[in-house]
Short mmCIF file of C-alpha atoms in Angstrom, two decimals:
data_model
loop_
_atom_site.label_atom_id
_atom_site.label_comp_id
_atom_site.label_asym_id
_atom_site.label_seq_id
_atom_site.Cartn_x
_atom_site.Cartn_y
_atom_site.Cartn_z
CA MET A 5 7.78 20.18 25.46
CA PRO A 6 10.00 23.15 24.50
CA THR A 7 9.94 26.32 26.58
CA PRO A 8 8.02 29.28 25.10
CA ALA A 9 11.33 30.98 24.26
CA ARG A 10 12.66 27.94 22.36
CA ARG A 11 9.37 27.49 20.51
CA ILE A 12 9.42 31.12 19.42
CA ALA A 13 13.04 30.76 18.27
CA VAL A 14 12.20 27.73 16.11
CA LEU A 15 9.17 29.41 14.55
CA LEU A 16 11.15 32.57 13.82
CA ALA A 17 13.86 30.50 12.15
CA GLY A 18 11.22 28.93 9.93
CA LEU A 19 9.96 32.38 8.92
CA ILE A 20 13.30 33.85 7.87
CA LEU A 21 12.89 32.99 4.21
CA VAL A 22 9.20 33.82 4.14
CA THR A 23 9.72 37.35 5.47
CA ALA A 24 12.43 37.98 2.90
CA VAL A 25 10.05 37.64 -0.09
CA PRO A 26 6.64 39.07 -0.97
CA LEU A 27 3.62 37.22 0.40
CA SER A 28 2.45 36.11 -3.04
CA ALA A 29 5.84 34.57 -3.79
CA SER A 30 6.08 32.85 -0.41
CA ALA A 31 2.67 31.23 -0.96
CA ALA A 32 3.41 30.13 -4.53
CA ASP A 33 3.29 26.39 -5.27
CA SER A 34 4.55 26.06 -8.84
CA ASP A 35 4.26 22.27 -9.08
CA ARG A 36 0.99 22.11 -7.12
CA ASP A 37 2.27 19.44 -4.75
CA GLY A 38 0.93 21.08 -1.58
CA LEU A 39 4.30 22.55 -0.61
CA THR A 40 5.17 26.18 -1.23
CA ASP A 41 8.15 26.97 -3.41
CA ALA A 42 9.66 28.84 -0.46
CA PHE A 43 9.43 25.77 1.80
CA GLU A 44 10.99 23.47 -0.80
CA ALA A 45 13.73 25.95 -1.69
CA ARG A 46 14.61 26.61 1.93
CA TRP A 47 15.22 23.01 2.92
CA GLY A 48 16.50 21.81 -0.47
CA LEU A 49 15.17 18.26 -0.02
CA THR A 50 12.58 18.41 -2.79
CA ASP A 51 12.33 20.17 -6.14
CA PRO A 52 9.78 23.03 -6.27
CA ARG A 53 9.39 22.35 -9.99
CA ARG A 54 8.50 18.65 -9.63
CA ARG A 55 5.48 17.18 -7.79
CA ASP A 56 7.35 13.91 -7.19
CA SER A 57 11.02 14.74 -6.80
CA ASP A 58 12.26 11.19 -6.26
CA GLY A 59 9.94 9.60 -8.85
CA ASP A 60 8.49 6.97 -6.51
CA GLY A 61 4.85 7.78 -7.26
CA ILE A 62 4.22 9.78 -4.07
CA ILE A 63 3.98 13.56 -4.35
CA ASP A 64 6.45 15.51 -2.24
CA SER A 65 3.94 16.77 0.34
CA GLU A 66 3.13 13.18 1.35
CA GLU A 67 6.71 12.01 1.88
CA ASP A 68 8.18 11.62 5.36
CA LEU A 69 11.84 12.22 4.62
CA ASP A 70 13.14 12.12 8.19
CA GLY A 71 11.00 9.24 9.44
CA ASP A 72 9.34 11.16 12.27
CA ARG A 73 5.81 10.19 11.13
CA LEU A 74 5.18 13.78 10.11
CA GLY A 75 4.80 14.23 6.36
CA ASN A 76 6.28 17.19 4.52
CA ARG A 77 2.89 18.92 4.46
CA GLY A 78 2.75 18.51 8.24
CA GLU A 79 6.31 19.81 8.63
CA GLN A 80 5.37 22.89 6.60
CA ARG A 81 2.27 23.44 8.70
CA ALA A 82 4.19 23.12 11.98
CA GLY A 83 7.24 25.09 10.83
CA THR A 84 9.61 22.19 11.48
CA ASP A 85 12.58 20.83 9.54
CA PRO A 86 11.56 18.00 7.12
CA GLY A 87 15.08 16.59 7.33
CA THR A 88 15.33 16.42 11.13
CA ARG A 89 13.24 14.24 13.45
CA ASP A 90 13.56 16.64 16.39
CA THR A 91 13.88 20.19 15.06
CA ASP A 92 14.27 21.97 18.38
CA GLY A 93 16.42 19.24 19.95
CA ASP A 94 14.29 18.88 23.09
CA GLY A 95 14.02 15.09 22.89
CA THR A 96 10.45 15.09 21.57
CA PRO A 97 10.12 14.19 17.87
CA ASP A 98 8.39 16.74 15.68
CA ASN A 99 5.27 14.61 15.20
CA LEU A 100 4.53 14.65 18.95
CA GLU A 101 5.07 18.38 19.39
CA ASP A 102 2.13 20.78 19.54
CA HIS A 103 3.35 23.79 17.56
CA ASP A 104 0.26 25.96 18.14
CA GLY A 105 -0.50 24.85 21.70
CA ASP A 106 -4.06 23.74 20.95
CA GLY A 107 -3.74 20.36 22.62
CA LYS A 108 -3.41 18.45 19.33
CA THR A 109 -0.09 17.00 18.19
CA ASN A 110 1.48 18.03 14.92
CA ALA A 111 0.88 14.51 13.62
CA ARG A 112 -2.84 14.72 14.34
CA GLU A 113 -3.15 18.12 12.71
CA GLN A 114 -1.25 17.20 9.53
CA VAL A 115 -4.33 15.44 8.12
CA VAL A 116 -6.74 18.26 8.96
CA ARG A 117 -7.87 19.53 5.56
CA ARG A 118 -10.84 19.50 3.23
CA VAL A 119 -11.53 16.80 0.66
CA PRO A 120 -9.83 18.19 -2.49
CA ALA A 121 -12.18 19.59 -5.12
CA GLY A 122 -10.47 17.58 -7.86
CA LEU A 123 -10.33 14.27 -5.98
CA LYS A 124 -9.36 11.30 -8.19
CA PRO A 125 -11.39 9.15 -8.26
CA THR A 126 -14.41 11.01 -6.95
CA LEU A 127 -16.12 9.64 -3.87
CA ARG A 128 -19.02 8.59 -6.06
CA ALA A 129 -16.79 6.69 -8.48
CA ALA A 130 -14.44 5.24 -5.85
CA PRO A 131 -16.19 1.88 -5.25
CA ARG A 132 -15.83 1.08 -8.96
CA ASP A 133 -12.25 2.32 -9.32
CA ARG A 134 -10.50 -0.97 -10.00
CA PRO A 135 -7.24 -1.60 -11.88
CA ARG A 136 -7.27 -1.56 -15.66
CA THR A 137 -6.91 -5.00 -17.19
CA LYS A 138 -7.09 -4.06 -20.87
CA GLY A 139 -10.65 -5.33 -21.10
CA LYS A 140 -9.76 -8.82 -19.88
CA TRP A 141 -11.83 -10.64 -17.26
CA CYS A 142 -9.12 -12.17 -15.11
CA THR A 143 -10.97 -13.99 -12.34
CA PRO A 144 -13.47 -16.86 -12.28
CA ALA A 145 -17.04 -16.53 -11.04
CA ARG A 146 -17.42 -16.71 -7.26
CA ALA A 147 -18.35 -20.42 -7.13
CA SER A 148 -16.13 -21.45 -10.04
CA SER A 149 -12.77 -23.18 -9.78
CA LYS A 150 -11.74 -22.35 -13.34
CA LEU A 151 -8.11 -21.28 -13.59
CA VAL A 152 -8.40 -18.03 -15.55
CA LYS A 153 -5.01 -16.97 -16.90
CA CYS A 154 -4.59 -13.44 -18.25
CA HIS A 155 -1.49 -12.65 -20.27
CA PHE A 156 0.18 -9.24 -20.56
CA GLY A 157 3.36 -8.01 -22.20
CA ASP A 158 5.46 -10.13 -24.56
CA VAL A 159 4.15 -13.71 -24.42
CA ASP A 160 7.30 -14.87 -26.24
CA SER A 161 9.65 -13.27 -23.73
CA ASP A 162 12.38 -15.29 -22.02
CA THR A 163 11.21 -13.82 -18.69
CA THR A 164 7.84 -14.77 -17.21
CA ILE A 165 6.35 -13.25 -14.06
CA VAL A 166 3.25 -14.53 -12.27
CA LEU A 167 0.96 -12.44 -10.08
CA MET A 168 -1.25 -14.67 -7.94
CA GLY A 169 -3.78 -14.13 -5.18
CA ASP A 170 -7.17 -12.82 -4.15
CA SER A 171 -8.72 -9.38 -4.75
CA HIS A 172 -5.84 -7.73 -2.87
CA ALA A 173 -3.43 -9.13 -5.48
CA MET A 174 -5.81 -8.12 -8.25
CA ALA A 175 -5.44 -4.50 -7.15
CA TRP A 176 -1.83 -4.47 -8.40
CA THR A 177 -2.63 -5.81 -11.89
CA GLU A 178 -2.03 -2.57 -13.77
CA ALA A 179 1.21 -1.79 -11.95
CA ALA A 180 2.40 -5.34 -12.70
CA TRP A 181 1.63 -5.30 -16.42
CA ARG A 182 3.16 -1.85 -16.80
CA ALA A 183 6.30 -3.13 -15.06
CA ALA A 184 6.40 -6.20 -17.31
CA GLU A 185 5.83 -4.25 -20.52
CA ALA A 186 8.58 -1.78 -19.64
CA ARG A 187 11.10 -4.68 -19.62
CA GLY A 188 9.59 -6.73 -22.43
CA TRP A 189 8.52 -9.46 -20.00
CA HIS A 190 5.54 -11.81 -20.00
CA LEU A 191 3.10 -11.43 -17.10
CA VAL A 192 0.53 -14.07 -16.18
CA THR A 193 -2.15 -13.40 -13.56
CA LEU A 194 -3.92 -16.05 -11.45
CA PHE A 195 -6.73 -14.60 -9.32
CA LYS A 196 -9.73 -15.80 -7.36
CA ALA A 197 -11.61 -13.38 -5.12
CA SER A 198 -12.09 -14.29 -1.45
CA CYS A 199 -9.70 -17.19 -1.85
CA PRO A 200 -6.34 -16.99 -0.03
CA PRO A 201 -3.67 -18.45 -2.35
CA LEU A 202 -2.12 -20.50 0.47
CA ARG A 203 -2.49 -24.22 0.98
CA GLY A 204 -4.38 -25.20 4.11
CA VAL A 205 -5.72 -21.70 4.83
CA TYR A 206 -9.51 -21.38 5.05
CA THR A 207 -11.64 -18.30 5.61
CA PHE A 208 -15.30 -17.68 6.35
CA GLY A 209 -15.50 -16.04 2.93
CA MET A 210 -14.72 -19.40 1.36
CA HIS A 211 -17.35 -21.22 3.40
CA ASN A 212 -20.00 -18.61 2.70
CA THR A 213 -19.79 -19.43 -1.00
CA ASP A 214 -19.69 -23.22 -1.37
CA ARG A 215 -18.01 -24.48 1.80
CA GLY A 216 -14.69 -23.63 0.21
CA ALA A 217 -14.86 -26.29 -2.50
CA SER A 218 -14.19 -23.97 -5.45
CA CYS A 219 -11.31 -22.24 -3.65
CA ARG A 220 -9.62 -25.53 -2.76
CA ALA A 221 -10.02 -26.78 -6.33
CA TRP A 222 -8.73 -23.48 -7.76
CA ARG A 223 -5.65 -23.56 -5.54
CA HIS A 224 -4.91 -27.15 -6.58
CA LYS A 225 -5.08 -26.18 -10.26
CA ALA A 226 -2.94 -23.07 -9.70
CA TYR A 227 -0.11 -24.93 -7.96
CA GLU A 228 -0.31 -27.75 -10.47
CA TRP A 229 0.07 -25.25 -13.32
CA ILE A 230 2.98 -23.53 -11.58
CA GLY A 231 4.68 -26.88 -11.02
CA GLN A 232 4.24 -27.84 -14.67
CA ARG A 233 5.67 -24.54 -15.90
CA GLY A 234 8.57 -24.82 -13.44
CA SER A 235 11.72 -23.49 -15.06
CA LYS A 236 9.74 -21.23 -17.40
CA ILE A 237 8.63 -19.01 -14.50
CA ASP A 238 11.25 -16.55 -13.28
CA ALA A 239 9.33 -14.93 -10.42
CA LEU A 240 5.99 -15.27 -8.68
CA MET A 241 4.45 -12.49 -6.62
CA THR A 242 1.56 -13.14 -4.27
CA THR A 243 -0.41 -11.10 -1.78
CA PHE A 244 -3.69 -11.61 0.04
CA ASP A 245 -6.10 -10.32 2.65
CA ASP A 246 -4.35 -11.33 5.86
CA SER A 247 -7.07 -9.77 8.04
CA ALA A 248 -9.71 -12.22 6.81
CA ALA A 249 -11.51 -14.23 9.48
CA LEU A 250 -9.97 -17.71 9.53
CA ALA A 251 -11.76 -21.02 9.85
CA ARG A 252 -10.94 -24.70 9.91
CA SER A 253 -11.73 -26.86 6.91
CA ASN A 254 -15.10 -27.68 8.50
CA GLY A 255 -15.99 -24.01 8.96
CA GLN A 256 -15.23 -23.82 12.69
CA LYS A 257 -13.91 -20.40 13.71
CA ILE A 258 -10.23 -19.96 14.58
CA GLY A 259 -9.89 -17.44 17.37
CA PRO A 260 -7.23 -14.84 18.20
CA GLY A 261 -3.84 -16.17 19.18
CA ARG A 262 -3.90 -18.99 16.63
CA ARG A 263 -4.15 -16.96 13.44
CA GLU A 264 -0.41 -16.31 13.23
CA GLY A 265 0.39 -20.03 13.22
CA VAL A 266 -2.20 -20.77 10.54
CA TRP A 267 -0.85 -18.10 8.20
CA ALA A 268 2.77 -19.13 8.80
CA THR A 269 2.02 -22.79 8.12
CA GLY A 270 0.12 -21.86 4.98
CA VAL A 271 3.07 -19.82 3.70
CA ARG A 272 5.57 -22.61 4.35
CA ARG A 273 3.39 -25.30 2.73
CA SER A 274 2.75 -23.14 -0.31
CA LEU A 275 6.33 -22.04 -0.89
CA LYS A 276 7.53 -25.62 -0.64
CA ALA A 277 5.14 -26.49 -3.48
CA ILE A 278 6.74 -23.93 -5.80
CA PRO A 279 9.82 -25.03 -7.81
CA GLU A 280 13.06 -23.87 -6.18
CA SER A 281 14.13 -22.09 -9.37
CA VAL A 282 11.28 -19.59 -8.98
CA GLU A 283 11.94 -16.37 -7.06
CA VAL A 284 8.91 -15.73 -4.86
CA ILE A 285 7.82 -12.34 -3.55
CA VAL A 286 5.24 -12.30 -0.78
CA LEU A 287 3.92 -8.75 -0.77
CA ALA A 288 2.64 -7.43 2.55
CA ASP A 289 -1.09 -6.84 2.73
CA VAL A 290 -2.26 -3.23 2.63
CA PRO A 291 -2.75 -1.27 5.89
CA ARG A 292 -5.98 -1.59 7.85
CA ASN A 293 -8.66 1.10 8.21
CA ARG A 294 -10.87 1.41 11.28
CA THR A 295 -13.76 2.46 9.05
CA ASP A 296 -14.60 2.63 5.34
CA PRO A 297 -13.02 5.92 4.21
CA VAL A 298 -15.44 6.56 1.33
CA PRO A 299 -18.72 7.01 3.25
CA CYS A 300 -16.74 8.67 6.05
CA LEU A 301 -15.34 11.30 3.69
CA LYS A 302 -18.82 11.95 2.35
CA ARG A 303 -19.85 12.86 5.89
CA HIS A 304 -16.70 14.84 6.70
CA ARG A 305 -15.82 16.76 3.53
CA LYS A 306 -14.47 19.71 5.53
CA ASP A 307 -12.06 17.66 7.65
CA MET A 308 -10.57 14.40 6.39
CA SER A 309 -8.87 13.79 9.74
CA ALA A 310 -12.15 12.29 10.99
CA CYS A 311 -11.57 9.33 8.67
CA VAL A 312 -7.92 8.41 9.25
CA THR A 313 -6.44 5.46 11.13
CA ALA A 314 -3.26 5.49 13.19
CA ARG A 315 -0.50 3.42 11.66
CA GLU A 316 -0.35 0.09 13.43
CA PRO A 317 2.91 -0.19 15.40
CA PHE A 318 5.30 -2.77 14.02
CA GLY A 319 5.18 -4.79 17.24
CA LEU A 320 1.43 -5.27 16.96
CA ARG A 321 1.52 -6.56 13.39
CA THR A 322 1.83 -10.15 14.57
CA VAL A 323 0.21 -11.74 11.52
CA GLU A 324 2.45 -9.78 9.17
CA LYS A 325 5.49 -10.82 11.22
CA ALA A 326 4.46 -14.49 11.11
CA ILE A 327 4.06 -14.34 7.33
CA ARG A 328 7.35 -12.49 6.90
CA ASP A 329 9.30 -14.91 9.10
CA ALA A 330 7.83 -17.96 7.35
CA THR A 331 8.72 -16.47 3.96
CA HIS A 332 12.30 -15.81 5.00
CA GLN A 333 12.59 -19.32 6.46
CA GLN A 334 11.92 -20.65 2.97
CA GLY A 335 14.62 -18.40 1.52
CA GLN A 336 12.16 -16.13 -0.29
CA HIS A 337 11.36 -12.43 -0.32
CA PHE A 338 8.86 -10.60 1.90
CA LEU A 339 8.47 -7.04 0.66
CA THR A 340 6.10 -4.16 1.25
CA LEU A 341 4.74 -1.01 -0.37
CA ASN A 342 2.97 0.09 2.79
CA ASP A 343 5.52 2.81 3.45
CA LYS A 344 4.19 4.37 0.24
CA LEU A 345 0.51 3.88 1.06
CA CYS A 346 1.00 5.03 4.65
CA PRO A 347 4.17 7.18 4.76
CA TYR A 348 3.32 8.74 8.14
CA SER A 349 0.87 8.38 11.02
CA PRO A 350 -2.06 8.61 11.13
CA CYS A 351 -2.26 7.06 7.66
CA PRO A 352 -3.74 9.46 5.10
CA VAL A 353 -6.85 8.45 3.17
CA VAL A 354 -6.00 10.92 0.42
CA GLN A 355 -2.53 11.66 -0.97
CA GLY A 356 -2.54 15.07 -2.61
CA ASP A 357 -5.68 14.78 -4.73
CA THR A 358 -5.60 10.97 -5.02
CA LEU A 359 -8.03 8.85 -3.02
CA ILE A 360 -6.25 5.79 -1.65
CA TRP A 361 -9.21 3.57 -0.79
CA ARG A 362 -12.28 2.32 -2.66
CA ASP A 363 -13.56 0.58 0.48
CA LYS A 364 -12.26 -0.44 3.89
CA LYS A 365 -9.80 -3.04 2.59
CA HIS A 366 -9.12 -2.29 -1.07
CA ILE A 367 -6.97 0.42 -2.61
CA THR A 368 -8.20 2.33 -5.63
CA GLY A 369 -6.95 1.56 -9.11
CA THR A 370 -5.79 5.18 -9.28
CA ILE A 371 -3.38 4.97 -6.33
CA ALA A 372 -2.05 1.60 -7.51
CA ARG A 373 -1.37 3.15 -10.91
CA ARG A 374 0.39 6.12 -9.27
CA LEU A 375 2.58 3.70 -7.32
CA THR A 376 3.77 1.90 -10.46
CA PRO A 377 7.31 3.37 -10.13
CA SER A 378 7.68 1.92 -6.63
CA PHE A 379 6.16 -1.39 -7.74
CA LYS A 380 8.63 -1.56 -10.62
CA SER A 381 11.58 -0.90 -8.35
CA LEU A 382 10.51 -3.63 -5.94
CA LEU A 383 9.98 -6.20 -8.71
CA TYR A 384 13.11 -5.36 -10.70
CA ASP A 385 15.32 -5.62 -7.61
CA VAL A 386 14.29 -9.24 -7.20
CA VAL A 387 14.16 -10.36 -10.83
CA ASP A 388 17.31 -8.79 -12.20
CA GLY A 389 18.87 -6.72 -9.46
CA ASP A 390 18.31 -3.38 -11.22
#
């Protein structure tokens, strides 16, 4: 921890600009991004006239530009430099400092605020805030194995993209069709809820429906269709709930310590079944919440910090690592948007005035739509290198 003299010096340095202008001007936030114009002008890392300076879909107050797990809003609150991990140079990163000496780290205090009055979607509407699909019903009934194919964009395009998976893949539908339409591509979606799109992977969710029969049949049809289309598919993106409880084909539970191997084997088997000409993107599953943020926020409207979850350290994400390694072993792409959903730690449940979660495991359609620029960038890099 810094000495009192050093702490005072850092805080005074952060107040130089503020004391040079009237209070009303120093508190002004022209673009309503949660950062004052004075803060943005002083550091010069973001534009006080734009809510999202870099155009990635995340407003400037939620970015963590120096990677210290303290977002820009938190840096502003603590009086630290958003472009330096350790502002006072004492060896302790800014997120672990305690700028006001109240026993709580800067990181913990950065999420202490009220639920925004204009929250989008509202807490009441959140459970129903799913992606827009242009009125199309793109998934079969729970016990059905029907291969429902939804088409978006230019069906006559020379470039075809497939988005395949369970409800976690479904969440990205709108971002995917917006990305496809922007390039004049054809997007096809293949979804089945509670059905991991990997060969040989079984979950209790499958067995609770019909002993997994419809999921197994749906997967067979999906891979058969992909194999038949072959050279006409340019890229396939898939993602899935990798925190689902796993089971053997007979319904017997698979305990901790064996889950990583099951997921890795499923990835390898599935990627081998896809024609080599197809570029495959395995998108990392969304971060985990310790509790359902929606009912939690209803109980803690004055302090959202009661509902956040610390970002899981990379070393503990063993399932994600197993899936990533297996994907790379097959020469394919493992990518993530989790640095956009959880740019700092603890992970926010609200970004600006946008609610991230509609339940414990599913993101809202609103946040997925906001992240379309980042989704586009990720997809375009793989398909055409742009």
